[in-house]
mmCIF file of C-alpha atoms in Angstrom:
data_model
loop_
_atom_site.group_PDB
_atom_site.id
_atom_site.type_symbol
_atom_site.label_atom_id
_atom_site.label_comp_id
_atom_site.label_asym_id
_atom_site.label_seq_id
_atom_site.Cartn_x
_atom_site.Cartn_y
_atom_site.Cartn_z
ATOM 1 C CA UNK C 152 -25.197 15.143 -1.587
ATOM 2 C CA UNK C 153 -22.906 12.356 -0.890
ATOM 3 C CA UNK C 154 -22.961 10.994 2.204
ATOM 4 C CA UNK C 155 -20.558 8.340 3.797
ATOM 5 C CA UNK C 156 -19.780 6.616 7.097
ATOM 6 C CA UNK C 157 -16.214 7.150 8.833
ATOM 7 C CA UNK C 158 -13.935 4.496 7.581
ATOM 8 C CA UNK C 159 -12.564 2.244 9.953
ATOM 9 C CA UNK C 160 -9.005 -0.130 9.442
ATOM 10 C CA UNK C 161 -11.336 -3.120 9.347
ATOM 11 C CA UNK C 162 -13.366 -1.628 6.009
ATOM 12 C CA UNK C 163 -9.472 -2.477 4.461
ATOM 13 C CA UNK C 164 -9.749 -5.838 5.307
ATOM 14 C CA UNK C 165 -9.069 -7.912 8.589
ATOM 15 C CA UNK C 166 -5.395 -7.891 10.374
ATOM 16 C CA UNK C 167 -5.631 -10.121 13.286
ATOM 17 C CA UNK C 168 -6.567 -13.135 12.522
ATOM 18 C CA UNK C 169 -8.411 -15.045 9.727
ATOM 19 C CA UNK C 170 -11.943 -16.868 10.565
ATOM 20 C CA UNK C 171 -15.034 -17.377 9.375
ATOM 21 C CA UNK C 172 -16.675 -14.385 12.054
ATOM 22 C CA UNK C 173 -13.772 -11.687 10.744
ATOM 23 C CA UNK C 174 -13.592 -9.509 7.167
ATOM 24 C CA UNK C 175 -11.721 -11.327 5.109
ATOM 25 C CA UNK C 176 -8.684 -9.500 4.370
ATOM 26 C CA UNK C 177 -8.103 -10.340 0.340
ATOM 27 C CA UNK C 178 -10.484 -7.417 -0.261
ATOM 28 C CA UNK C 179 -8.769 -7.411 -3.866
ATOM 29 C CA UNK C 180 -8.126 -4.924 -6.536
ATOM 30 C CA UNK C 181 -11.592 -4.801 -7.831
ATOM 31 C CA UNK C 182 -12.869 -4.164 -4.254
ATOM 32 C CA UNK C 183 -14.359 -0.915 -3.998
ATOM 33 C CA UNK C 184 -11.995 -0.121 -1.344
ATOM 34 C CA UNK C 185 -9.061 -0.175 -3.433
ATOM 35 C CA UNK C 186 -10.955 2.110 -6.023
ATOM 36 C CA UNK C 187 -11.108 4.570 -3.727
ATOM 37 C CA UNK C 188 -7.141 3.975 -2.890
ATOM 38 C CA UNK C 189 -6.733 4.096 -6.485
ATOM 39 C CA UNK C 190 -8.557 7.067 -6.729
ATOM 40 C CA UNK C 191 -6.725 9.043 -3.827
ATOM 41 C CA UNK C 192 -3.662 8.374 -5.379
ATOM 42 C CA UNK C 193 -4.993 9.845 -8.769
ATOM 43 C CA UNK C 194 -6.243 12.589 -7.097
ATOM 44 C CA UNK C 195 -2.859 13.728 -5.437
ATOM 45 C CA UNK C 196 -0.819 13.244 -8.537
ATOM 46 C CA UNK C 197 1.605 10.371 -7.180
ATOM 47 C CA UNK C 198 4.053 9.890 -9.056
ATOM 48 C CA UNK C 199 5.820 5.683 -9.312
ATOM 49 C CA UNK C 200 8.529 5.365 -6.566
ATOM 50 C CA UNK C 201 11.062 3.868 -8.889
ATOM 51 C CA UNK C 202 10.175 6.464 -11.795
ATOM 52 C CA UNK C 203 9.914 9.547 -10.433
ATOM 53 C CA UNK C 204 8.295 10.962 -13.859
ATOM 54 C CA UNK C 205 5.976 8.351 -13.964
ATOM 55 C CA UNK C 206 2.974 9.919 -12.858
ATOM 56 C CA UNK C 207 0.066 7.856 -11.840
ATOM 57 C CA UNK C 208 -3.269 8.701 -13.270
ATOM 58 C CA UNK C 209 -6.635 7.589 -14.607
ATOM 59 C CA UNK C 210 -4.720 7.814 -17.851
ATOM 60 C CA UNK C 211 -1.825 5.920 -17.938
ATOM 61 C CA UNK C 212 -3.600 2.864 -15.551
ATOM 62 C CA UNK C 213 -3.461 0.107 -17.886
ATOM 63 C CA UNK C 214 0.325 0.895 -17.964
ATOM 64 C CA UNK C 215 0.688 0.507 -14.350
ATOM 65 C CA UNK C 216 0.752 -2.612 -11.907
ATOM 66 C CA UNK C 217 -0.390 -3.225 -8.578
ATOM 67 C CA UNK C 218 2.343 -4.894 -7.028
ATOM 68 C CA UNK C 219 2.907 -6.617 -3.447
ATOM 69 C CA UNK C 220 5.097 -4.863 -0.904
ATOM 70 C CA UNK C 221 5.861 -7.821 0.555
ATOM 71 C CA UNK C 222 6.272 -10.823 -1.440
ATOM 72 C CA UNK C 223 2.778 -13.202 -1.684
ATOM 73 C CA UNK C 224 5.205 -16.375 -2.785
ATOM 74 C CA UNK C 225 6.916 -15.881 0.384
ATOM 75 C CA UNK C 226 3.461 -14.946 2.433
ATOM 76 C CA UNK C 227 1.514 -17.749 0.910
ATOM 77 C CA UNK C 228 3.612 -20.115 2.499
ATOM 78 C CA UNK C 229 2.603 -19.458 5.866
ATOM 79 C CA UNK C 230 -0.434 -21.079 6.827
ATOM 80 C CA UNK C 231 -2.244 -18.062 8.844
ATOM 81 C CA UNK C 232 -1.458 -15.367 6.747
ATOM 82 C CA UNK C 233 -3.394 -16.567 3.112
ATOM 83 C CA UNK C 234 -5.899 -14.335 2.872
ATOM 84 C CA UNK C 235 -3.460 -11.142 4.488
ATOM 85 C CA UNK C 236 -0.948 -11.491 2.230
ATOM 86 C CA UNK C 237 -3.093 -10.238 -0.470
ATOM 87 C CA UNK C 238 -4.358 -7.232 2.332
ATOM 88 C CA UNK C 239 -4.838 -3.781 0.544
ATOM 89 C CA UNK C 240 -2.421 -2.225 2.830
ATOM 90 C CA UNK C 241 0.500 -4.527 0.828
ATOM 91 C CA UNK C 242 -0.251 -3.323 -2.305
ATOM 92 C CA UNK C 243 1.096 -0.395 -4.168
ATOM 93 C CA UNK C 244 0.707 0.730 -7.289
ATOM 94 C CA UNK C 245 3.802 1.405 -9.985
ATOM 95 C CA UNK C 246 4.332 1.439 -13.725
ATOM 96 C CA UNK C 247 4.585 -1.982 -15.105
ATOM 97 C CA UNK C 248 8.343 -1.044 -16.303
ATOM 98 C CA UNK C 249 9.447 -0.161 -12.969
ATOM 99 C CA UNK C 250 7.967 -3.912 -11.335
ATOM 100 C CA UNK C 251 8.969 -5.735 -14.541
ATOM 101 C CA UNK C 252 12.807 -4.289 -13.887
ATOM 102 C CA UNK C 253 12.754 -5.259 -10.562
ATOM 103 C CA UNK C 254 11.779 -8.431 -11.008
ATOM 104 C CA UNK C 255 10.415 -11.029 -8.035
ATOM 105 C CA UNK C 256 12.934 -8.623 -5.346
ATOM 106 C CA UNK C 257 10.832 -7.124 -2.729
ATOM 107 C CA UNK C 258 10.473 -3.345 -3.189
ATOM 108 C CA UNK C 259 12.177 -2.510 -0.066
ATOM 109 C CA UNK C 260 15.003 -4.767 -0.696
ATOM 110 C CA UNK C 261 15.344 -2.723 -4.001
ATOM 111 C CA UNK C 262 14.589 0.819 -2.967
ATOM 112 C CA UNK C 263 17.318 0.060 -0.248
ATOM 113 C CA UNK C 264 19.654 -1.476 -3.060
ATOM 114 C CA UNK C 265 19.348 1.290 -5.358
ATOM 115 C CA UNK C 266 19.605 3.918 -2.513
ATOM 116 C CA UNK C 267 16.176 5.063 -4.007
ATOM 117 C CA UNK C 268 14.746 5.977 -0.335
ATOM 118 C CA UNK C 269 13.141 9.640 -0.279
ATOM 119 C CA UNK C 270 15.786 12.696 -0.015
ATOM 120 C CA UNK C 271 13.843 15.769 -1.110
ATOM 121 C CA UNK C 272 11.086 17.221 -0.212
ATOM 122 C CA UNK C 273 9.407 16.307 -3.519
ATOM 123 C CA UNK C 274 10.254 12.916 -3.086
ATOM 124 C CA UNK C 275 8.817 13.193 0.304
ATOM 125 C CA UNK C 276 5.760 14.526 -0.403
ATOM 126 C CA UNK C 277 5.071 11.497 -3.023
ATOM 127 C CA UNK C 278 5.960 8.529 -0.759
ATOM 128 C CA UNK C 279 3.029 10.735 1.713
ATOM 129 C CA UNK C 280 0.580 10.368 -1.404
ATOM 130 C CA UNK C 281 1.366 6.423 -1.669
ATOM 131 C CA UNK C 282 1.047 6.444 1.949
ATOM 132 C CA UNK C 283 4.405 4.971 2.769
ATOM 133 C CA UNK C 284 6.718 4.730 5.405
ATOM 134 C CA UNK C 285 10.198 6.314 5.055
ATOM 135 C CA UNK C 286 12.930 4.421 5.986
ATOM 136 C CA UNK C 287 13.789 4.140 9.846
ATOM 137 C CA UNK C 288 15.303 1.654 11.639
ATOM 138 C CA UNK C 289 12.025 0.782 13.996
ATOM 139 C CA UNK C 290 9.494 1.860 11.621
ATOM 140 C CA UNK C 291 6.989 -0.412 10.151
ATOM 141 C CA UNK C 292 8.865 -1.952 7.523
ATOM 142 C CA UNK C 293 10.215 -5.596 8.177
ATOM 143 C CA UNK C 294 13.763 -6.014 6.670
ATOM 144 C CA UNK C 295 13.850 -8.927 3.875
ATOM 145 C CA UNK C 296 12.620 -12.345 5.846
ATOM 146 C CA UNK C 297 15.694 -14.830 5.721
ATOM 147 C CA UNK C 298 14.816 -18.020 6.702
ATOM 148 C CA UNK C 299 12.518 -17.175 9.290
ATOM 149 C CA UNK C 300 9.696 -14.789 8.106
ATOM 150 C CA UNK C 301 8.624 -12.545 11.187
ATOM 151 C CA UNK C 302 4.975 -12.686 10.998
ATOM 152 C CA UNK C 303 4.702 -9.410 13.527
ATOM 153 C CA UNK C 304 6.470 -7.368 11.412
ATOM 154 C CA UNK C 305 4.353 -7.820 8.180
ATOM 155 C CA UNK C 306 1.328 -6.876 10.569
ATOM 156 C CA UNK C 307 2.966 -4.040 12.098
ATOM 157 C CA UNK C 308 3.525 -3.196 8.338
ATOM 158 C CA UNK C 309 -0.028 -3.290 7.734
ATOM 159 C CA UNK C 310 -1.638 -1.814 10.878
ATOM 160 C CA UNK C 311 0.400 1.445 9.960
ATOM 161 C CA UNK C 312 -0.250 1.720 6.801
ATOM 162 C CA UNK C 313 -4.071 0.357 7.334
ATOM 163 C CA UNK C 314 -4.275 3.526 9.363
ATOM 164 C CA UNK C 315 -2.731 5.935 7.564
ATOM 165 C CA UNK C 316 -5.036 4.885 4.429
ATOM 166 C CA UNK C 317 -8.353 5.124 6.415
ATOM 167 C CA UNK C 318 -6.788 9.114 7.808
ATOM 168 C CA UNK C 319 -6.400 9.740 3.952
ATOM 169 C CA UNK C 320 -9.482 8.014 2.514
ATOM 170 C CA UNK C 321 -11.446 9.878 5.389
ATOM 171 C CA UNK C 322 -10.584 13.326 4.496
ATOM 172 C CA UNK C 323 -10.788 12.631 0.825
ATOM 173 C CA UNK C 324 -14.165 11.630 0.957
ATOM 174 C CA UNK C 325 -14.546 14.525 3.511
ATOM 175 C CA UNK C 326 -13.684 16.711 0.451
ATOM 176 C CA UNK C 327 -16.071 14.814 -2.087
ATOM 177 C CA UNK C 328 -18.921 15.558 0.230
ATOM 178 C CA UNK C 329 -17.811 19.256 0.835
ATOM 179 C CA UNK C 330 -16.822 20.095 -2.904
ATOM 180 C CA UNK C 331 -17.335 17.773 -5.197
ATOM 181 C CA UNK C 332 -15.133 15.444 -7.735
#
């Protein structure tokens, strides 16, 4: 029987603030946190967001990418976010195509460009398996930084989507208990 302890935002790596008495919040891709993100993902058939028929699996893994949502050139460049910009809540994963086409652009700035935000309910339903916000215009996503990156927005961006992991991850592992693989 497995057993497991509620997840909590933290377990995804620290928000607030970076010290020496916090999580750190570069958890990284080998952490066992992202596995289980990783694993989620598999698990609900997700497809890429830029290739819709681009499913992600187990499978076709060492053709896909784990790419930043936000920019870590940009975030590295502020002093109090160095560990948080390489937070699991900013990554996402996509077929290495689809990040190699878009290049160093920041997803939104492309999904926006392209007019590639969610429409159907198919499309819908997959941005719910990445766990990603849809498009609004006070949701958690911070517009492309200009010369001023707003710092609050990137966490707002991550304190959403650090929650809406730990829901997911929670009832997944829920499941594994209950049921099994």
């Amino acid at each position: 029987i497995l057993s497991t302890r509620q997840l909590v935002v933290d377990d995804l790596g620290n928000i607030e603030s970076e010290s020496k008495n916090k999580p750190k919040s570069a958890l990284g891709i080998d952490s066992m946190m992202f596995q289980l993100m990783k694993l989620y993902i598999f698990r609900q058939g997700a497809s890429d967001i830029f290739s819709k028929t681009h499913k992600l699996s187990r499978a076709t893994f060492s053709l896909d990418d784990v790419d930043h949502f936000y920019p870590k050139s940009k975030l590295k460049s502020i002093p109090d976010l160095e560990c948080r910009k390489n937070h699991l809540a900013n990554f996402v994963l996509m077929s290495q195509w689809s990040n190699r086409s878009k290049g160093g652009k920041w997803p939104f700035s492309v999904i926006d460009g392209n007019g590639a935000w969610p429409k159907s309910r198919d499309e819908i339903d997959n941005w719910k398996k990445l766990v990603l916000p849809r498009k609004t215009n006070s949701g958690p996503w911070a517009k492309l930084p200009g010369k001023n990156f707003n710092t609050k927005l990137y966490l707002d961006f991550l304190r959403w989507r650090s929650k809406k992991w730990v829901k997911e991850l929670n009832k997944m592992l829920k499941e594994l208990e209950s049921s099994g693989f």
